Amino acid sequence: TLIAMVLVCASTLAQKPPRSHRDAAIALGEEGLALLEQGEHAAALRKFDAADELIPAPTFGVRAALCLERMGRLVDALERYERVAAIRVDASWPEIHTKAQQEARTRAETLRMRVARLRVVLQGESAEPPTLKLDGNLLSEEASAATVLLDPGEHVLEFAHGTAVELRRFRVAEGEQRTEGFLLGVRTEDSKSTASPHRTLGWVGVAVGAAGMVVGSTAGLVAWGKKADLESRCPSGVCPPVAWADNESYDRWRNASTAGFAVGTVALGLGTLLLLTDPGPREATPQPTSGLRVQPWIGAASAGVGGAF
């Protein structure tokens, strides 16, 4: 079988694995392939994981990642594909392992466009940092300050600061970029003014615009590289069948770049306008810790900003 052929000629470990391990990995791999073909992705994942523990090999890892992807666990699948692609190549490997690594890179590239992303914006100052949990899992300060990858679907974001606790339930689509904003309270204990909605939404717009520009620039660089490669492979602008997949990938990155720049331009313009028309601080009593709710989002073909106070 394919699994047996791969393991007999493979040299994925520093030392040749015991025959009992190879035989067990072969059996597990064959069972995993059968379950994968039947659509039993969770069961197939367990088989591939067990085989990969016995003999770490790109062929097992890429199939395990495929199971995760088909189960809707896109973030875990992306991490697994990247782990397979990062395995150090051994010159003695058979070609099937290098092909598995290439498959992992290709699938990871596509998956990066499908995962959703969440950014948390905290406004105000406080000596005590807030606590954030996503789907019940505590987010570290580093993760809270960075973009968090999400699987498409329902999620729960919990914000706790002092005595204030807020739960937000939301749904994200594939490729959506979402921002959730929280207000920590007044800037200092003796301050008698609060920030206006214009300024808060303005800075959120600037942040979303900057993110859009980064996405547009990154995707544009990738598309430019692919275009240069296609020009040499597609004379007169006509690509042979072997280059169709690369041409489709180029179109995806080009469209992503255009969308990123479009969203970035609109968001930056709106944010700048709001900041310039800010009437200034207004007198008010200290507001509750979690009074602000801003929800900019960027999807594959649309974008918008929602909010509540």
PDB file of C-alpha atoms in Angstrom:
ATOM      1  CA  THR A   1       0.000   0.000   0.000  1.00  0.00           C
ATOM      2  CA  LEU A   2       0.959   3.675  -0.239  1.00  0.00           C
ATOM      3  CA  ILE A   3       1.523   3.973   3.517  1.00  0.00           C
ATOM      4  CA  ALA A   4       3.682   0.859   3.603  1.00  0.00           C
ATOM      5  CA  MET A   5       5.745   2.021   0.641  1.00  0.00           C
ATOM      6  CA  VAL A   6       6.327   5.422   2.268  1.00  0.00           C
ATOM      7  CA  LEU A   7       7.489   4.042   5.592  1.00  0.00           C
ATOM      8  CA  VAL A   8       9.686   1.302   4.186  1.00  0.00           C
ATOM      9  CA  CYS A   9      11.783   3.794   2.220  1.00  0.00           C
ATOM     10  CA  ALA A  10      11.485   6.770   4.610  1.00  0.00           C
ATOM     11  CA  SER A  11      14.208   8.044   6.878  1.00  0.00           C
ATOM     12  CA  THR A  12      12.398  10.647   8.961  1.00  0.00           C
ATOM     13  CA  LEU A  13      14.216  10.021  12.236  1.00  0.00           C
ATOM     14  CA  ALA A  14      17.869  10.297  13.158  1.00  0.00           C
ATOM     15  CA  GLN A  15      17.836   6.536  13.789  1.00  0.00           C
ATOM     16  CA  LYS A  16      15.785   3.930  11.946  1.00  0.00           C
ATOM     17  CA  PRO A  17      12.628   3.242  13.983  1.00  0.00           C
ATOM     18  CA  PRO A  18      12.003  -0.260  15.338  1.00  0.00           C
ATOM     19  CA  ARG A  19      10.106  -2.516  12.959  1.00  0.00           C
ATOM     20  CA  SER A  20       7.283  -2.842  15.468  1.00  0.00           C
ATOM     21  CA  HIS A  21       6.834   0.945  15.380  1.00  0.00           C
ATOM     22  CA  ARG A  22       6.861   0.993  11.588  1.00  0.00           C
ATOM     23  CA  ASP A  23       4.343  -1.830  11.365  1.00  0.00           C
ATOM     24  CA  ALA A  24       2.061  -0.117  13.872  1.00  0.00           C
ATOM     25  CA  ALA A  25       2.362   3.224  12.047  1.00  0.00           C
ATOM     26  CA  ILE A  26       1.563   1.525   8.723  1.00  0.00           C
ATOM     27  CA  ALA A  27      -1.573  -0.025  10.199  1.00  0.00           C
ATOM     28  CA  LEU A  28      -2.680   3.233  11.802  1.00  0.00           C
ATOM     29  CA  GLY A  29      -2.047   5.180   8.598  1.00  0.00           C
ATOM     30  CA  GLU A  30      -4.069   2.736   6.501  1.00  0.00           C
ATOM     31  CA  GLU A  31      -6.933   2.872   9.000  1.00  0.00           C
ATOM     32  CA  GLY A  32      -6.764   6.674   8.959  1.00  0.00           C
ATOM     33  CA  LEU A  33      -6.953   6.810   5.153  1.00  0.00           C
ATOM     34  CA  ALA A  34      -9.977   4.513   5.132  1.00  0.00           C
ATOM     35  CA  LEU A  35     -11.760   6.625   7.752  1.00  0.00           C
ATOM     36  CA  LEU A  36     -10.871   9.833   5.894  1.00  0.00           C
ATOM     37  CA  GLU A  37     -12.413   8.483   2.685  1.00  0.00           C
ATOM     38  CA  GLN A  38     -15.569   7.612   4.656  1.00  0.00           C
ATOM     39  CA  GLY A  39     -15.832  11.141   6.054  1.00  0.00           C
ATOM     40  CA  GLU A  40     -15.027  10.018   9.620  1.00  0.00           C
ATOM     41  CA  HIS A  41     -12.660  12.918  10.159  1.00  0.00           C
ATOM     42  CA  ALA A  42     -12.427  12.849  13.971  1.00  0.00           C
ATOM     43  CA  ALA A  43     -11.638   9.132  14.012  1.00  0.00           C
ATOM     44  CA  ALA A  44      -9.170   9.517  11.125  1.00  0.00           C
ATOM     45  CA  LEU A  45      -7.429  12.345  12.996  1.00  0.00           C
ATOM     46  CA  ARG A  46      -6.827  10.092  15.993  1.00  0.00           C
ATOM     47  CA  LYS A  47      -5.265   7.439  13.744  1.00  0.00           C
ATOM     48  CA  PHE A  48      -2.951   9.896  11.965  1.00  0.00           C
ATOM     49  CA  ASP A  49      -1.915  11.506  15.257  1.00  0.00           C
ATOM     50  CA  ALA A  50      -1.079   8.107  16.726  1.00  0.00           C
ATOM     51  CA  ALA A  51       0.920   7.148  13.617  1.00  0.00           C
ATOM     52  CA  ASP A  52       2.754  10.489  13.683  1.00  0.00           C
ATOM     53  CA  GLU A  53       3.740   9.929  17.317  1.00  0.00           C
ATOM     54  CA  LEU A  54       5.323   6.599  16.383  1.00  0.00           C
ATOM     55  CA  ILE A  55       7.085   7.897  13.263  1.00  0.00           C
ATOM     56  CA  PRO A  56       6.932  11.675  12.663  1.00  0.00           C
ATOM     57  CA  ALA A  57       6.441  12.089   8.916  1.00  0.00           C
ATOM     58  CA  PRO A  58       5.020  14.866   6.694  1.00  0.00           C
ATOM     59  CA  THR A  59       2.639  12.361   5.092  1.00  0.00           C
ATOM     60  CA  PHE A  60       0.921  11.713   8.432  1.00  0.00           C
ATOM     61  CA  GLY A  61       1.007  15.361   9.506  1.00  0.00           C
ATOM     62  CA  VAL A  62      -0.570  16.749   6.334  1.00  0.00           C
ATOM     63  CA  ARG A  63      -3.415  14.193   6.516  1.00  0.00           C
ATOM     64  CA  ALA A  64      -4.022  15.054  10.180  1.00  0.00           C
ATOM     65  CA  ALA A  65      -4.207  18.742   9.227  1.00  0.00           C
ATOM     66  CA  LEU A  66      -6.655  17.908   6.425  1.00  0.00           C
ATOM     67  CA  CYS A  67      -8.904  16.181   8.976  1.00  0.00           C
ATOM     68  CA  LEU A  68      -8.825  19.290  11.179  1.00  0.00           C
ATOM     69  CA  GLU A  69      -9.664  21.499   8.198  1.00  0.00           C
ATOM     70  CA  ARG A  70     -12.660  19.385   7.213  1.00  0.00           C
ATOM     71  CA  MET A  71     -13.854  19.418  10.844  1.00  0.00           C
ATOM     72  CA  GLY A  72     -13.990  23.221  10.688  1.00  0.00           C
ATOM     73  CA  ARG A  73     -11.010  23.676  13.027  1.00  0.00           C
ATOM     74  CA  LEU A  74      -9.240  25.997  10.612  1.00  0.00           C
ATOM     75  CA  VAL A  75      -6.891  27.608  13.139  1.00  0.00           C
ATOM     76  CA  ASP A  76      -5.616  24.223  14.361  1.00  0.00           C
ATOM     77  CA  ALA A  77      -5.339  23.012  10.757  1.00  0.00           C
ATOM     78  CA  LEU A  78      -3.292  26.065   9.749  1.00  0.00           C
ATOM     79  CA  GLU A  79      -0.919  25.540  12.690  1.00  0.00           C
ATOM     80  CA  ARG A  80      -0.513  21.856  11.728  1.00  0.00           C
ATOM     81  CA  TYR A  81       0.144  22.642   8.052  1.00  0.00           C
ATOM     82  CA  GLU A  82       2.770  25.211   9.032  1.00  0.00           C
ATOM     83  CA  ARG A  83       4.386  22.722  11.401  1.00  0.00           C
ATOM     84  CA  VAL A  84       4.624  20.145   8.588  1.00  0.00           C
ATOM     85  CA  ALA A  85       6.014  22.721   6.151  1.00  0.00           C
ATOM     86  CA  ALA A  86       8.682  23.739   8.687  1.00  0.00           C
ATOM     87  CA  ILE A  87      10.077  20.220   9.137  1.00  0.00           C
ATOM     88  CA  ARG A  88      13.742  20.193   8.199  1.00  0.00           C
ATOM     89  CA  VAL A  89      14.149  18.361   4.900  1.00  0.00           C
ATOM     90  CA  ASP A  90      16.474  15.361   4.893  1.00  0.00           C
ATOM     91  CA  ALA A  91      18.240  14.597   1.618  1.00  0.00           C
ATOM     92  CA  SER A  92      17.448  10.904   2.053  1.00  0.00           C
ATOM     93  CA  TRP A  93      13.687  11.482   2.138  1.00  0.00           C
ATOM     94  CA  PRO A  94      11.662   9.902  -0.676  1.00  0.00           C
ATOM     95  CA  GLU A  95       9.861  12.298  -3.001  1.00  0.00           C
ATOM     96  CA  ILE A  96       6.465  11.592  -1.426  1.00  0.00           C
ATOM     97  CA  HIS A  97       7.529  13.379   1.769  1.00  0.00           C
ATOM     98  CA  THR A  98       8.672  16.519  -0.059  1.00  0.00           C
ATOM     99  CA  LYS A  99       5.373  16.454  -1.974  1.00  0.00           C
ATOM    100  CA  ALA A 100       3.527  16.250   1.351  1.00  0.00           C
ATOM    101  CA  GLN A 101       5.426  19.322   2.544  1.00  0.00           C
ATOM    102  CA  GLN A 102       4.550  21.186  -0.649  1.00  0.00           C
ATOM    103  CA  GLU A 103       0.902  20.213  -0.201  1.00  0.00           C
ATOM    104  CA  ALA A 104       1.056  21.555   3.365  1.00  0.00           C
ATOM    105  CA  ARG A 105       2.441  24.900   2.136  1.00  0.00           C
ATOM    106  CA  THR A 106      -0.224  25.211  -0.568  1.00  0.00           C
ATOM    107  CA  ARG A 107      -3.076  24.359   1.793  1.00  0.00           C
ATOM    108  CA  ALA A 108      -1.718  26.722   4.462  1.00  0.00           C
ATOM    109  CA  GLU A 109      -1.605  29.571   1.951  1.00  0.00           C
ATOM    110  CA  THR A 110      -5.272  29.031   1.079  1.00  0.00           C
ATOM    111  CA  LEU A 111      -6.263  28.602   4.723  1.00  0.00           C
ATOM    112  CA  ARG A 112      -4.704  31.926   5.754  1.00  0.00           C
ATOM    113  CA  MET A 113      -7.340  33.650   3.621  1.00  0.00           C
ATOM    114  CA  ARG A 114     -10.170  31.672   5.263  1.00  0.00           C
ATOM    115  CA  VAL A 115      -9.457  32.069   8.987  1.00  0.00           C
ATOM    116  CA  ALA A 116     -11.172  34.989  10.739  1.00  0.00           C
ATOM    117  CA  ARG A 117      -9.258  37.512  12.835  1.00  0.00           C
ATOM    118  CA  LEU A 118     -10.177  39.390  16.021  1.00  0.00           C
ATOM    119  CA  ARG A 119      -8.545  42.550  17.360  1.00  0.00           C
ATOM    120  CA  VAL A 120      -9.388  43.949  20.809  1.00  0.00           C
ATOM    121  CA  VAL A 121      -9.054  47.719  21.277  1.00  0.00           C
ATOM    122  CA  LEU A 122      -8.842  49.062  24.849  1.00  0.00           C
ATOM    123  CA  GLN A 123      -9.536  52.772  25.407  1.00  0.00           C
ATOM    124  CA  GLY A 124      -8.586  54.700  28.536  1.00  0.00           C
ATOM    125  CA  GLU A 125      -6.021  54.178  31.274  1.00  0.00           C
ATOM    126  CA  SER A 126      -6.035  51.975  34.344  1.00  0.00           C
ATOM    127  CA  ALA A 127      -3.439  50.754  36.818  1.00  0.00           C
ATOM    128  CA  GLU A 128      -5.087  47.341  36.761  1.00  0.00           C
ATOM    129  CA  PRO A 129      -5.193  45.540  33.400  1.00  0.00           C
ATOM    130  CA  PRO A 130      -8.487  43.924  32.379  1.00  0.00           C
ATOM    131  CA  THR A 131      -9.052  40.189  32.028  1.00  0.00           C
ATOM    132  CA  LEU A 132     -10.109  38.868  28.632  1.00  0.00           C
ATOM    133  CA  LYS A 133     -11.357  35.382  27.844  1.00  0.00           C
ATOM    134  CA  LEU A 134     -12.205  34.037  24.409  1.00  0.00           C
ATOM    135  CA  ASP A 135     -14.496  31.008  24.379  1.00  0.00           C
ATOM    136  CA  GLY A 136     -13.595  30.399  28.016  1.00  0.00           C
ATOM    137  CA  ASN A 137      -9.830  30.514  27.424  1.00  0.00           C
ATOM    138  CA  LEU A 138      -7.805  33.266  29.102  1.00  0.00           C
ATOM    139  CA  LEU A 139      -6.051  35.610  26.669  1.00  0.00           C
ATOM    140  CA  SER A 140      -2.585  36.723  27.735  1.00  0.00           C
ATOM    141  CA  GLU A 141      -1.665  40.408  27.579  1.00  0.00           C
ATOM    142  CA  GLU A 142       0.464  39.671  24.495  1.00  0.00           C
ATOM    143  CA  ALA A 143      -2.425  37.896  22.750  1.00  0.00           C
ATOM    144  CA  SER A 144      -4.856  40.642  23.756  1.00  0.00           C
ATOM    145  CA  ALA A 145      -2.633  43.240  22.096  1.00  0.00           C
ATOM    146  CA  ALA A 146      -2.245  41.207  18.895  1.00  0.00           C
ATOM    147  CA  THR A 147      -4.628  39.863  16.273  1.00  0.00           C
ATOM    148  CA  VAL A 148      -6.216  36.579  17.354  1.00  0.00           C
ATOM    149  CA  LEU A 149      -7.063  33.924  14.754  1.00  0.00           C
ATOM    150  CA  LEU A 150     -10.598  32.509  14.912  1.00  0.00           C
ATOM    151  CA  ASP A 151     -12.499  29.633  13.376  1.00  0.00           C
ATOM    152  CA  PRO A 152     -15.631  30.772  11.505  1.00  0.00           C
ATOM    153  CA  GLY A 153     -18.775  30.519  13.642  1.00  0.00           C
ATOM    154  CA  GLU A 154     -20.024  31.556  17.088  1.00  0.00           C
ATOM    155  CA  HIS A 155     -17.651  32.918  19.744  1.00  0.00           C
ATOM    156  CA  VAL A 156     -17.916  34.447  23.219  1.00  0.00           C
ATOM    157  CA  LEU A 157     -15.626  37.256  24.405  1.00  0.00           C
ATOM    158  CA  GLU A 158     -15.605  37.944  28.156  1.00  0.00           C
ATOM    159  CA  PHE A 159     -14.282  41.261  29.487  1.00  0.00           C
ATOM    160  CA  ALA A 160     -13.698  41.793  33.214  1.00  0.00           C
ATOM    161  CA  HIS A 161     -12.265  44.918  34.825  1.00  0.00           C
ATOM    162  CA  GLY A 162     -12.751  45.738  38.478  1.00  0.00           C
ATOM    163  CA  THR A 163     -16.353  44.896  39.319  1.00  0.00           C
ATOM    164  CA  ALA A 164     -17.544  45.180  35.715  1.00  0.00           C
ATOM    165  CA  VAL A 165     -18.054  42.035  33.643  1.00  0.00           C
ATOM    166  CA  GLU A 166     -19.391  41.902  30.092  1.00  0.00           C
ATOM    167  CA  LEU A 167     -20.067  38.970  27.767  1.00  0.00           C
ATOM    168  CA  ARG A 168     -20.235  39.515  24.028  1.00  0.00           C
ATOM    169  CA  ARG A 169     -21.463  36.828  21.680  1.00  0.00           C
ATOM    170  CA  PHE A 170     -20.712  37.220  18.001  1.00  0.00           C
ATOM    171  CA  ARG A 171     -20.410  35.242  14.791  1.00  0.00           C
ATOM    172  CA  VAL A 172     -17.594  35.570  12.270  1.00  0.00           C
ATOM    173  CA  ALA A 173     -17.519  34.411   8.674  1.00  0.00           C
ATOM    174  CA  GLU A 174     -14.549  32.999   6.798  1.00  0.00           C
ATOM    175  CA  GLY A 175     -11.928  35.669   6.207  1.00  0.00           C
ATOM    176  CA  GLU A 176     -13.697  38.258   8.388  1.00  0.00           C
ATOM    177  CA  GLN A 177     -11.615  40.770  10.350  1.00  0.00           C
ATOM    178  CA  ARG A 178     -13.458  41.953  13.467  1.00  0.00           C
ATOM    179  CA  THR A 179     -12.646  44.573  16.091  1.00  0.00           C
ATOM    180  CA  GLU A 180     -14.167  44.699  19.583  1.00  0.00           C
ATOM    181  CA  GLY A 181     -13.630  47.858  21.650  1.00  0.00           C
ATOM    182  CA  PHE A 182     -13.824  48.312  25.431  1.00  0.00           C
ATOM    183  CA  LEU A 183     -13.602  51.453  27.563  1.00  0.00           C
ATOM    184  CA  LEU A 184     -11.538  51.089  30.713  1.00  0.00           C
ATOM    185  CA  GLY A 185     -13.094  54.195  32.310  1.00  0.00           C
ATOM    186  CA  VAL A 186     -11.954  57.763  32.967  1.00  0.00           C
ATOM    187  CA  ARG A 187      -8.271  58.471  32.332  1.00  0.00           C
ATOM    188  CA  THR A 188      -7.332  59.428  35.898  1.00  0.00           C
ATOM    189  CA  GLU A 189      -9.061  59.470  39.265  1.00  0.00           C
ATOM    190  CA  ASP A 190      -9.295  63.279  39.369  1.00  0.00           C
ATOM    191  CA  SER A 191     -10.367  63.702  35.745  1.00  0.00           C
ATOM    192  CA  LYS A 192     -13.823  65.217  35.250  1.00  0.00           C
ATOM    193  CA  SER A 193     -14.176  64.688  31.522  1.00  0.00           C
ATOM    194  CA  THR A 194     -14.726  61.688  29.298  1.00  0.00           C
ATOM    195  CA  ALA A 195     -13.641  61.045  25.730  1.00  0.00           C
ATOM    196  CA  SER A 196     -16.235  61.821  23.065  1.00  0.00           C
ATOM    197  CA  PRO A 197     -17.612  59.117  20.747  1.00  0.00           C
ATOM    198  CA  HIS A 198     -16.070  61.003  17.806  1.00  0.00           C
ATOM    199  CA  ARG A 199     -12.546  60.543  19.136  1.00  0.00           C
ATOM    200  CA  THR A 200     -13.062  56.907  20.140  1.00  0.00           C
ATOM    201  CA  LEU A 201     -14.582  55.900  16.804  1.00  0.00           C
ATOM    202  CA  GLY A 202     -11.974  58.003  15.021  1.00  0.00           C
ATOM    203  CA  TRP A 203      -9.065  56.099  16.553  1.00  0.00           C
ATOM    204  CA  VAL A 204     -10.814  52.792  15.878  1.00  0.00           C
ATOM    205  CA  GLY A 205     -11.222  53.860  12.241  1.00  0.00           C
ATOM    206  CA  VAL A 206      -7.535  54.734  12.025  1.00  0.00           C
ATOM    207  CA  ALA A 207      -6.612  51.351  13.538  1.00  0.00           C
ATOM    208  CA  VAL A 208      -8.849  49.445  11.114  1.00  0.00           C
ATOM    209  CA  GLY A 209      -7.533  51.539   8.221  1.00  0.00           C
ATOM    210  CA  ALA A 210      -3.937  50.811   9.149  1.00  0.00           C
ATOM    211  CA  ALA A 211      -4.743  47.103   9.363  1.00  0.00           C
ATOM    212  CA  GLY A 212      -6.344  47.260   5.911  1.00  0.00           C
ATOM    213  CA  MET A 213      -3.258  48.931   4.467  1.00  0.00           C
ATOM    214  CA  VAL A 214      -1.018  46.257   5.992  1.00  0.00           C
ATOM    215  CA  VAL A 215      -3.219  43.510   4.505  1.00  0.00           C
ATOM    216  CA  GLY A 216      -3.242  45.268   1.125  1.00  0.00           C
ATOM    217  CA  SER A 217       0.531  45.744   1.082  1.00  0.00           C
ATOM    218  CA  THR A 218       1.296  42.182   2.177  1.00  0.00           C
ATOM    219  CA  ALA A 219      -1.127  40.619  -0.294  1.00  0.00           C
ATOM    220  CA  GLY A 220       0.173  42.945  -3.021  1.00  0.00           C
ATOM    221  CA  LEU A 221       3.765  41.837  -2.495  1.00  0.00           C
ATOM    222  CA  VAL A 222       2.722  38.181  -2.666  1.00  0.00           C
ATOM    223  CA  ALA A 223       0.680  38.841  -5.831  1.00  0.00           C
ATOM    224  CA  TRP A 224       3.591  40.728  -7.415  1.00  0.00           C
ATOM    225  CA  GLY A 225       5.892  37.762  -6.833  1.00  0.00           C
ATOM    226  CA  LYS A 226       3.374  35.338  -8.319  1.00  0.00           C
ATOM    227  CA  LYS A 227       2.818  37.608 -11.328  1.00  0.00           C
ATOM    228  CA  ALA A 228       6.529  37.673 -12.090  1.00  0.00           C
ATOM    229  CA  ASP A 229       6.608  33.879 -11.961  1.00  0.00           C
ATOM    230  CA  LEU A 230       3.538  33.536 -14.212  1.00  0.00           C
ATOM    231  CA  GLU A 231       4.911  35.934 -16.831  1.00  0.00           C
ATOM    232  CA  SER A 232       7.755  33.513 -17.483  1.00  0.00           C
ATOM    233  CA  ARG A 233       5.429  30.490 -17.561  1.00  0.00           C
ATOM    234  CA  CYS A 234       2.529  31.958 -19.530  1.00  0.00           C
ATOM    235  CA  PRO A 235       3.746  33.299 -22.891  1.00  0.00           C
ATOM    236  CA  SER A 236       1.367  35.762 -24.590  1.00  0.00           C
ATOM    237  CA  GLY A 237      -0.729  35.810 -21.422  1.00  0.00           C
ATOM    238  CA  VAL A 238      -2.046  32.261 -21.936  1.00  0.00           C
ATOM    239  CA  CYS A 239      -1.253  29.812 -19.133  1.00  0.00           C
ATOM    240  CA  PRO A 240      -0.887  26.066 -19.704  1.00  0.00           C
ATOM    241  CA  PRO A 241      -3.026  23.755 -17.527  1.00  0.00           C
ATOM    242  CA  VAL A 242      -0.101  23.073 -15.185  1.00  0.00           C
ATOM    243  CA  ALA A 243      -0.062  26.776 -14.221  1.00  0.00           C
ATOM    244  CA  TRP A 244      -3.821  27.260 -13.761  1.00  0.00           C
ATOM    245  CA  ALA A 245      -3.691  26.681  -9.999  1.00  0.00           C
ATOM    246  CA  ASP A 246      -0.895  29.263  -9.616  1.00  0.00           C
ATOM    247  CA  ASN A 247      -2.861  31.721 -11.755  1.00  0.00           C
ATOM    248  CA  GLU A 248      -5.935  31.295  -9.523  1.00  0.00           C
ATOM    249  CA  SER A 249      -3.736  31.836  -6.458  1.00  0.00           C
ATOM    250  CA  TYR A 250      -2.391  35.036  -8.038  1.00  0.00           C
ATOM    251  CA  ASP A 251      -5.956  36.276  -8.637  1.00  0.00           C
ATOM    252  CA  ARG A 252      -6.894  35.590  -4.990  1.00  0.00           C
ATOM    253  CA  TRP A 253      -3.918  37.531  -3.626  1.00  0.00           C
ATOM    254  CA  ARG A 254      -4.492  40.384  -6.086  1.00  0.00           C
ATOM    255  CA  ASN A 255      -8.160  40.674  -5.055  1.00  0.00           C
ATOM    256  CA  ALA A 256      -7.177  40.525  -1.380  1.00  0.00           C
ATOM    257  CA  SER A 257      -4.710  43.369  -1.939  1.00  0.00           C
ATOM    258  CA  THR A 258      -7.355  45.496  -3.666  1.00  0.00           C
ATOM    259  CA  ALA A 259      -9.887  44.837  -0.892  1.00  0.00           C
ATOM    260  CA  GLY A 260      -7.335  45.625   1.816  1.00  0.00           C
ATOM    261  CA  PHE A 261      -6.380  48.966   0.258  1.00  0.00           C
ATOM    262  CA  ALA A 262     -10.049  49.852  -0.370  1.00  0.00           C
ATOM    263  CA  VAL A 263     -11.100  49.119   3.209  1.00  0.00           C
ATOM    264  CA  GLY A 264      -7.968  50.800   4.573  1.00  0.00           C
ATOM    265  CA  THR A 265      -8.591  53.973   2.553  1.00  0.00           C
ATOM    266  CA  VAL A 266     -12.252  54.227   3.605  1.00  0.00           C
ATOM    267  CA  ALA A 267     -11.519  53.487   7.279  1.00  0.00           C
ATOM    268  CA  LEU A 268      -8.590  55.915   7.436  1.00  0.00           C
ATOM    269  CA  GLY A 269     -10.668  58.624   5.779  1.00  0.00           C
ATOM    270  CA  LEU A 270     -13.603  58.078   8.123  1.00  0.00           C
ATOM    271  CA  GLY A 271     -11.355  57.898  11.191  1.00  0.00           C
ATOM    272  CA  THR A 272      -9.510  61.079  10.229  1.00  0.00           C
ATOM    273  CA  LEU A 273     -12.790  62.905   9.596  1.00  0.00           C
ATOM    274  CA  LEU A 274     -14.140  61.891  13.005  1.00  0.00           C
ATOM    275  CA  LEU A 275     -10.948  63.021  14.737  1.00  0.00           C
ATOM    276  CA  LEU A 276     -10.968  66.374  12.932  1.00  0.00           C
ATOM    277  CA  THR A 277     -14.629  67.004  13.791  1.00  0.00           C
ATOM    278  CA  ASP A 278     -14.256  65.939  17.434  1.00  0.00           C
ATOM    279  CA  PRO A 279     -16.004  68.576  19.584  1.00  0.00           C
ATOM    280  CA  GLY A 280     -13.567  67.904  22.441  1.00  0.00           C
ATOM    281  CA  PRO A 281     -14.016  66.403  25.899  1.00  0.00           C
ATOM    282  CA  ARG A 282     -17.388  66.780  27.560  1.00  0.00           C
ATOM    283  CA  GLU A 283     -18.220  67.016  31.221  1.00  0.00           C
ATOM    284  CA  ALA A 284     -19.705  63.828  32.588  1.00  0.00           C
ATOM    285  CA  THR A 285     -19.732  61.577  35.565  1.00  0.00           C
ATOM    286  CA  PRO A 286     -17.415  58.557  35.381  1.00  0.00           C
ATOM    287  CA  GLN A 287     -18.900  55.948  33.073  1.00  0.00           C
ATOM    288  CA  PRO A 288     -19.091  52.200  33.725  1.00  0.00           C
ATOM    289  CA  THR A 289     -15.940  50.299  32.886  1.00  0.00           C
ATOM    290  CA  SER A 290     -17.308  48.552  29.798  1.00  0.00           C
ATOM    291  CA  GLY A 291     -19.467  51.302  28.299  1.00  0.00           C
ATOM    292  CA  LEU A 292     -18.076  51.281  24.757  1.00  0.00           C
ATOM    293  CA  ARG A 293     -18.852  48.728  22.109  1.00  0.00           C
ATOM    294  CA  VAL A 294     -17.361  49.134  18.643  1.00  0.00           C
ATOM    295  CA  GLN A 295     -17.466  46.409  16.010  1.00  0.00           C
ATOM    296  CA  PRO A 296     -15.645  47.188  12.761  1.00  0.00           C
ATOM    297  CA  TRP A 297     -15.462  44.155  10.494  1.00  0.00           C
ATOM    298  CA  ILE A 298     -13.864  43.275   7.197  1.00  0.00           C
ATOM    299  CA  GLY A 299     -15.132  40.338   5.151  1.00  0.00           C
ATOM    300  CA  ALA A 300     -14.009  38.791   1.903  1.00  0.00           C
ATOM    301  CA  ALA A 301     -16.179  41.133  -0.188  1.00  0.00           C
ATOM    302  CA  SER A 302     -17.596  43.717   2.230  1.00  0.00           C
ATOM    303  CA  ALA A 303     -16.787  45.803   5.278  1.00  0.00           C
ATOM    304  CA  GLY A 304     -18.481  47.986   7.884  1.00  0.00           C
ATOM    305  CA  VAL A 305     -18.457  49.475  11.360  1.00  0.00           C
ATOM    306  CA  GLY A 306     -21.094  48.895  14.037  1.00  0.00           C
ATOM    307  CA  GLY A 307     -21.260  50.028  17.627  1.00  0.00           C
ATOM    308  CA  ALA A 308     -23.243  50.824  20.738  1.00  0.00           C
ATOM    309  CA  PHE A 309     -22.794  53.039  23.798  1.00  0.00           C
TER     310      PHE A 309
END
